[in-house]
Amino acid sequence: LNYLQFFTNPTADFTMNPNPTTMFDPTVRFYDQSNINITNWNWDFGGLMQSSSQNPFYTFPVDTGNYIVSLTVTDINGCQNTDQVDVWIYTLPDVIAGEDLEVCAETAVTLNGAGADSFIWTGGVINGIPFIPVVGLHTFIVSGTDVNGCVQTDTIDVIVNPNPVINAGVDQSNCDGALVVLNATGSGVISWDN
């Protein structure tokens, strides 16, 4: 008695990290996510290189572009299946935090990141919303993310100087036409306005 035995094809699947990938870090680790009983892995990295490792890494050329990565798996029954993904290599956004600032105490400061699509600042700062920093040197870092999910950072220093301490002297009462001498003390240049 002869009989035929049919097997289900394995499921080929994989993930990669980092994703997205940039030209400044083009080395990608690939992780096999195929179903059980796989005995053979055949990776193709856009026709540039092949690998038979289960979880290989590959360094793409330092050029932006699209590379098709495929994984063909073979199970214990000799059945095969293939999965493929487009791997895009992007440039990083040119994120700009702005020029360093120096302000006096109690002065509102507004930080605006540029060069990306969304921004997250350290120190609780919200892009484009004024805030009043305390006296001292503050370094704020902005992370900008572009439409591809690529992230770049930049920093800005904000120096907040204390306001000068001024004493206008004691109150005085004088007769009309009498000479009044005002004697103010404090730091910096003192000028009077009547």
PDB file of C-alpha atoms in Angstrom:
ATOM      1  CA  LEU A   1       0.000   0.000   0.000  1.00  0.00           C
ATOM      2  CA  ASN A   2       1.460   3.364  -1.063  1.00  0.00           C
ATOM      3  CA  TYR A   3       0.437   6.626   0.480  1.00  0.00           C
ATOM      4  CA  LEU A   4       1.318  10.305   0.161  1.00  0.00           C
ATOM      5  CA  GLN A   5       2.125  12.467   3.117  1.00  0.00           C
ATOM      6  CA  PHE A   6       1.609  16.209   2.862  1.00  0.00           C
ATOM      7  CA  PHE A   7       3.356  18.700   5.113  1.00  0.00           C
ATOM      8  CA  THR A   8       2.471  22.314   5.854  1.00  0.00           C
ATOM      9  CA  ASN A   9       5.091  24.822   4.756  1.00  0.00           C
ATOM     10  CA  PRO A  10       6.930  26.526   7.584  1.00  0.00           C
ATOM     11  CA  THR A  11       6.266  30.182   8.301  1.00  0.00           C
ATOM     12  CA  ALA A  12       9.260  32.411   7.549  1.00  0.00           C
ATOM     13  CA  ASP A  13       9.369  35.584   9.637  1.00  0.00           C
ATOM     14  CA  PHE A  14      11.987  37.936  11.087  1.00  0.00           C
ATOM     15  CA  THR A  15      12.510  41.248  12.844  1.00  0.00           C
ATOM     16  CA  MET A  16      15.423  43.678  12.741  1.00  0.00           C
ATOM     17  CA  ASN A  17      17.102  46.160  15.026  1.00  0.00           C
ATOM     18  CA  PRO A  18      17.593  49.072  14.664  1.00  0.00           C
ATOM     19  CA  ASN A  19      14.502  49.896  12.697  1.00  0.00           C
ATOM     20  CA  PRO A  20      14.571  52.451  11.119  1.00  0.00           C
ATOM     21  CA  THR A  21      18.214  52.311  10.086  1.00  0.00           C
ATOM     22  CA  THR A  22      20.366  55.347   9.360  1.00  0.00           C
ATOM     23  CA  MET A  23      23.484  55.773   7.277  1.00  0.00           C
ATOM     24  CA  PHE A  24      25.347  56.720  10.473  1.00  0.00           C
ATOM     25  CA  ASP A  25      24.624  53.314  12.050  1.00  0.00           C
ATOM     26  CA  PRO A  26      24.015  50.924   9.130  1.00  0.00           C
ATOM     27  CA  THR A  27      24.718  47.689  11.068  1.00  0.00           C
ATOM     28  CA  VAL A  28      21.491  45.738  11.540  1.00  0.00           C
ATOM     29  CA  ARG A  29      20.873  42.601  13.608  1.00  0.00           C
ATOM     30  CA  PHE A  30      18.235  40.269  12.135  1.00  0.00           C
ATOM     31  CA  TYR A  31      16.219  37.968  14.411  1.00  0.00           C
ATOM     32  CA  ASP A  32      14.568  34.816  13.080  1.00  0.00           C
ATOM     33  CA  GLN A  33      10.916  34.612  14.199  1.00  0.00           C
ATOM     34  CA  SER A  34      10.000  31.592  12.049  1.00  0.00           C
ATOM     35  CA  ASN A  35       7.954  28.746  13.478  1.00  0.00           C
ATOM     36  CA  ILE A  36       9.536  25.669  15.098  1.00  0.00           C
ATOM     37  CA  ASN A  37      11.480  22.803  13.507  1.00  0.00           C
ATOM     38  CA  ILE A  38      13.538  24.996  11.174  1.00  0.00           C
ATOM     39  CA  THR A  39      16.807  23.347  10.167  1.00  0.00           C
ATOM     40  CA  ASN A  40      18.227  25.763   7.605  1.00  0.00           C
ATOM     41  CA  TRP A  41      18.272  29.571   7.208  1.00  0.00           C
ATOM     42  CA  ASN A  42      19.239  31.291   3.981  1.00  0.00           C
ATOM     43  CA  TRP A  43      19.484  35.077   4.232  1.00  0.00           C
ATOM     44  CA  ASP A  44      19.996  37.419   1.275  1.00  0.00           C
ATOM     45  CA  PHE A  45      20.908  41.022   2.038  1.00  0.00           C
ATOM     46  CA  GLY A  46      19.804  42.823  -1.104  1.00  0.00           C
ATOM     47  CA  GLY A  47      22.089  40.712  -3.292  1.00  0.00           C
ATOM     48  CA  LEU A  48      25.114  42.105  -1.450  1.00  0.00           C
ATOM     49  CA  MET A  49      25.792  39.124   0.825  1.00  0.00           C
ATOM     50  CA  GLN A  50      24.254  35.852   2.031  1.00  0.00           C
ATOM     51  CA  SER A  51      24.264  34.175   5.452  1.00  0.00           C
ATOM     52  CA  SER A  52      23.177  30.819   6.875  1.00  0.00           C
ATOM     53  CA  SER A  53      23.140  31.977  10.514  1.00  0.00           C
ATOM     54  CA  GLN A  54      19.863  31.950  12.390  1.00  0.00           C
ATOM     55  CA  ASN A  55      20.243  35.524  13.703  1.00  0.00           C
ATOM     56  CA  PRO A  56      22.876  37.294  11.577  1.00  0.00           C
ATOM     57  CA  PHE A  57      23.919  40.912  11.435  1.00  0.00           C
ATOM     58  CA  TYR A  58      24.812  42.851   8.335  1.00  0.00           C
ATOM     59  CA  THR A  59      26.391  46.263   7.770  1.00  0.00           C
ATOM     60  CA  PHE A  60      24.768  47.972   4.813  1.00  0.00           C
ATOM     61  CA  PRO A  61      26.706  50.373   2.581  1.00  0.00           C
ATOM     62  CA  VAL A  62      26.889  53.893   4.009  1.00  0.00           C
ATOM     63  CA  ASP A  63      24.473  55.148   1.368  1.00  0.00           C
ATOM     64  CA  THR A  64      20.847  55.986   1.701  1.00  0.00           C
ATOM     65  CA  GLY A  65      18.489  53.744  -0.195  1.00  0.00           C
ATOM     66  CA  ASN A  66      16.323  50.650  -0.218  1.00  0.00           C
ATOM     67  CA  TYR A  67      17.609  47.080   0.151  1.00  0.00           C
ATOM     68  CA  ILE A  68      15.408  43.971  -0.070  1.00  0.00           C
ATOM     69  CA  VAL A  69      16.327  41.459   2.631  1.00  0.00           C
ATOM     70  CA  SER A  70      14.909  37.940   2.325  1.00  0.00           C
ATOM     71  CA  LEU A  71      14.936  34.893   4.593  1.00  0.00           C
ATOM     72  CA  THR A  72      14.233  31.418   3.187  1.00  0.00           C
ATOM     73  CA  VAL A  73      13.746  28.757   5.858  1.00  0.00           C
ATOM     74  CA  THR A  74      13.719  24.966   5.497  1.00  0.00           C
ATOM     75  CA  ASP A  75      12.065  22.739   8.083  1.00  0.00           C
ATOM     76  CA  ILE A  76      12.778  19.119   9.128  1.00  0.00           C
ATOM     77  CA  ASN A  77      10.536  17.848   6.306  1.00  0.00           C
ATOM     78  CA  GLY A  78      12.455  19.757   3.620  1.00  0.00           C
ATOM     79  CA  CYS A  79       9.612  22.261   3.103  1.00  0.00           C
ATOM     80  CA  GLN A  80      10.550  25.882   2.479  1.00  0.00           C
ATOM     81  CA  ASN A  81       9.063  29.343   2.790  1.00  0.00           C
ATOM     82  CA  THR A  82      10.413  32.871   2.223  1.00  0.00           C
ATOM     83  CA  ASP A  83       9.789  36.235   3.852  1.00  0.00           C
ATOM     84  CA  GLN A  84      11.227  39.523   2.649  1.00  0.00           C
ATOM     85  CA  VAL A  85      11.288  43.115   3.823  1.00  0.00           C
ATOM     86  CA  ASP A  86      12.412  46.414   2.388  1.00  0.00           C
ATOM     87  CA  VAL A  87      15.180  47.863   4.536  1.00  0.00           C
ATOM     88  CA  TRP A  88      15.438  51.610   4.084  1.00  0.00           C
ATOM     89  CA  ILE A  89      18.642  53.417   5.031  1.00  0.00           C
ATOM     90  CA  TYR A  90      17.850  57.049   5.899  1.00  0.00           C
ATOM     91  CA  THR A  91      19.826  60.167   6.689  1.00  0.00           C
ATOM     92  CA  LEU A  92      19.404  61.623  10.159  1.00  0.00           C
ATOM     93  CA  PRO A  93      17.408  64.838  10.497  1.00  0.00           C
ATOM     94  CA  ASP A  94      19.476  68.006  10.969  1.00  0.00           C
ATOM     95  CA  VAL A  95      18.042  68.991  14.362  1.00  0.00           C
ATOM     96  CA  ILE A  96      18.840  72.518  15.587  1.00  0.00           C
ATOM     97  CA  ALA A  97      18.164  73.662  19.162  1.00  0.00           C
ATOM     98  CA  GLY A  98      19.128  77.273  18.421  1.00  0.00           C
ATOM     99  CA  GLU A  99      21.830  79.661  19.614  1.00  0.00           C
ATOM    100  CA  ASP A 100      22.847  79.700  23.280  1.00  0.00           C
ATOM    101  CA  LEU A 101      20.988  82.326  25.323  1.00  0.00           C
ATOM    102  CA  GLU A 102      21.841  84.660  28.195  1.00  0.00           C
ATOM    103  CA  VAL A 103      18.943  86.351  29.989  1.00  0.00           C
ATOM    104  CA  CYS A 104      18.121  88.065  33.269  1.00  0.00           C
ATOM    105  CA  ALA A 105      16.159  86.357  36.027  1.00  0.00           C
ATOM    106  CA  GLU A 106      12.376  86.257  35.667  1.00  0.00           C
ATOM    107  CA  THR A 107      12.655  86.501  31.861  1.00  0.00           C
ATOM    108  CA  ALA A 108      10.464  84.159  29.810  1.00  0.00           C
ATOM    109  CA  VAL A 109      12.399  81.930  27.389  1.00  0.00           C
ATOM    110  CA  THR A 110      10.932  80.070  24.407  1.00  0.00           C
ATOM    111  CA  LEU A 111      12.901  77.189  22.869  1.00  0.00           C
ATOM    112  CA  ASN A 112      12.041  76.114  19.321  1.00  0.00           C
ATOM    113  CA  GLY A 113      13.651  73.080  17.734  1.00  0.00           C
ATOM    114  CA  ALA A 114      14.069  73.021  13.965  1.00  0.00           C
ATOM    115  CA  GLY A 115      14.988  70.462  11.313  1.00  0.00           C
ATOM    116  CA  ALA A 116      12.558  67.650  12.224  1.00  0.00           C
ATOM    117  CA  ASP A 117       8.833  66.992  12.485  1.00  0.00           C
ATOM    118  CA  SER A 118       8.423  66.585  16.255  1.00  0.00           C
ATOM    119  CA  PHE A 119      10.512  67.589  19.240  1.00  0.00           C
ATOM    120  CA  ILE A 120      10.974  66.462  22.844  1.00  0.00           C
ATOM    121  CA  TRP A 121      13.025  68.619  25.226  1.00  0.00           C
ATOM    122  CA  THR A 122      14.674  67.739  28.532  1.00  0.00           C
ATOM    123  CA  GLY A 123      13.825  69.672  31.693  1.00  0.00           C
ATOM    124  CA  GLY A 124      10.069  69.659  31.072  1.00  0.00           C
ATOM    125  CA  VAL A 125      10.390  72.210  28.258  1.00  0.00           C
ATOM    126  CA  ILE A 126       7.682  72.107  25.585  1.00  0.00           C
ATOM    127  CA  ASN A 127       8.679  73.204  22.081  1.00  0.00           C
ATOM    128  CA  GLY A 128       7.438  76.749  21.374  1.00  0.00           C
ATOM    129  CA  ILE A 129       5.941  77.314  24.865  1.00  0.00           C
ATOM    130  CA  PRO A 130       7.497  80.092  27.031  1.00  0.00           C
ATOM    131  CA  PHE A 131       8.856  79.197  30.481  1.00  0.00           C
ATOM    132  CA  ILE A 132      10.834  81.031  33.171  1.00  0.00           C
ATOM    133  CA  PRO A 133      14.057  79.247  34.188  1.00  0.00           C
ATOM    134  CA  VAL A 134      15.690  79.877  37.553  1.00  0.00           C
ATOM    135  CA  VAL A 135      19.068  81.605  37.961  1.00  0.00           C
ATOM    136  CA  GLY A 136      22.002  79.494  36.775  1.00  0.00           C
ATOM    137  CA  LEU A 137      23.358  77.620  33.774  1.00  0.00           C
ATOM    138  CA  HIS A 138      20.901  75.241  32.117  1.00  0.00           C
ATOM    139  CA  THR A 139      21.707  72.833  29.292  1.00  0.00           C
ATOM    140  CA  PHE A 140      18.632  71.648  27.412  1.00  0.00           C
ATOM    141  CA  ILE A 141      18.694  68.746  24.946  1.00  0.00           C
ATOM    142  CA  VAL A 142      16.157  68.499  22.152  1.00  0.00           C
ATOM    143  CA  SER A 143      15.424  65.217  20.370  1.00  0.00           C
ATOM    144  CA  GLY A 144      13.921  65.727  16.927  1.00  0.00           C
ATOM    145  CA  THR A 145      12.160  62.930  15.051  1.00  0.00           C
ATOM    146  CA  ASP A 146      11.536  63.030  11.291  1.00  0.00           C
ATOM    147  CA  VAL A 147       8.752  61.358   9.263  1.00  0.00           C
ATOM    148  CA  ASN A 148      10.869  58.198   8.917  1.00  0.00           C
ATOM    149  CA  GLY A 149      11.216  57.792  12.690  1.00  0.00           C
ATOM    150  CA  CYS A 150      14.896  58.777  12.647  1.00  0.00           C
ATOM    151  CA  VAL A 151      16.027  60.751  15.712  1.00  0.00           C
ATOM    152  CA  GLN A 152      18.819  63.293  16.176  1.00  0.00           C
ATOM    153  CA  THR A 153      19.630  65.581  19.108  1.00  0.00           C
ATOM    154  CA  ASP A 154      21.114  69.019  19.714  1.00  0.00           C
ATOM    155  CA  THR A 155      21.777  71.084  22.836  1.00  0.00           C
ATOM    156  CA  ILE A 156      21.389  74.694  23.891  1.00  0.00           C
ATOM    157  CA  ASP A 157      22.774  76.451  26.966  1.00  0.00           C
ATOM    158  CA  VAL A 158      20.631  79.037  28.717  1.00  0.00           C
ATOM    159  CA  ILE A 159      22.429  81.252  31.237  1.00  0.00           C
ATOM    160  CA  VAL A 160      20.079  83.055  33.635  1.00  0.00           C
ATOM    161  CA  ASN A 161      21.803  85.924  35.460  1.00  0.00           C
ATOM    162  CA  PRO A 162      20.451  87.216  38.782  1.00  0.00           C
ATOM    163  CA  ASN A 163      18.801  90.624  38.738  1.00  0.00           C
ATOM    164  CA  PRO A 164      20.909  93.377  40.343  1.00  0.00           C
ATOM    165  CA  VAL A 165      20.168  94.296  43.972  1.00  0.00           C
ATOM    166  CA  ILE A 166      19.492  98.035  44.300  1.00  0.00           C
ATOM    167  CA  ASN A 167      18.740 100.161  47.347  1.00  0.00           C
ATOM    168  CA  ALA A 168      17.379 103.643  46.583  1.00  0.00           C
ATOM    169  CA  GLY A 169      18.113 104.824  50.106  1.00  0.00           C
ATOM    170  CA  VAL A 170      15.791 106.134  52.823  1.00  0.00           C
ATOM    171  CA  ASP A 171      12.597 108.065  52.078  1.00  0.00           C
ATOM    172  CA  GLN A 172      13.064 111.848  52.379  1.00  0.00           C
ATOM    173  CA  SER A 173      10.774 114.790  53.029  1.00  0.00           C
ATOM    174  CA  ASN A 174      11.954 118.260  51.992  1.00  0.00           C
ATOM    175  CA  CYS A 175      10.498 121.673  51.412  1.00  0.00           C
ATOM    176  CA  ASP A 176       9.746 122.894  47.930  1.00  0.00           C
ATOM    177  CA  GLY A 177      12.913 124.137  46.281  1.00  0.00           C
ATOM    178  CA  ALA A 178      15.247 122.469  48.775  1.00  0.00           C
ATOM    179  CA  LEU A 179      18.204 120.471  47.528  1.00  0.00           C
ATOM    180  CA  VAL A 180      17.644 116.706  47.682  1.00  0.00           C
ATOM    181  CA  VAL A 181      20.552 114.288  47.559  1.00  0.00           C
ATOM    182  CA  LEU A 182      19.671 110.748  46.540  1.00  0.00           C
ATOM    183  CA  ASN A 183      22.205 108.059  47.318  1.00  0.00           C
ATOM    184  CA  ALA A 184      21.458 104.648  45.808  1.00  0.00           C
ATOM    185  CA  THR A 185      23.650 101.616  46.293  1.00  0.00           C
ATOM    186  CA  GLY A 186      23.837  98.339  44.440  1.00  0.00           C
ATOM    187  CA  SER A 187      25.579  96.420  41.710  1.00  0.00           C
ATOM    188  CA  GLY A 188      25.938  97.610  38.149  1.00  0.00           C
ATOM    189  CA  VAL A 189      25.208 101.029  36.685  1.00  0.00           C
ATOM    190  CA  ILE A 190      22.569 103.030  38.565  1.00  0.00           C
ATOM    191  CA  SER A 191      20.454 105.640  36.792  1.00  0.00           C
ATOM    192  CA  TRP A 192      17.541 107.701  38.080  1.00  0.00           C
ATOM    193  CA  ASP A 193      14.233 108.486  36.404  1.00  0.00           C
ATOM    194  CA  ASN A 194      11.871 111.126  37.808  1.00  0.00           C
TER     195      ASN A 194
END
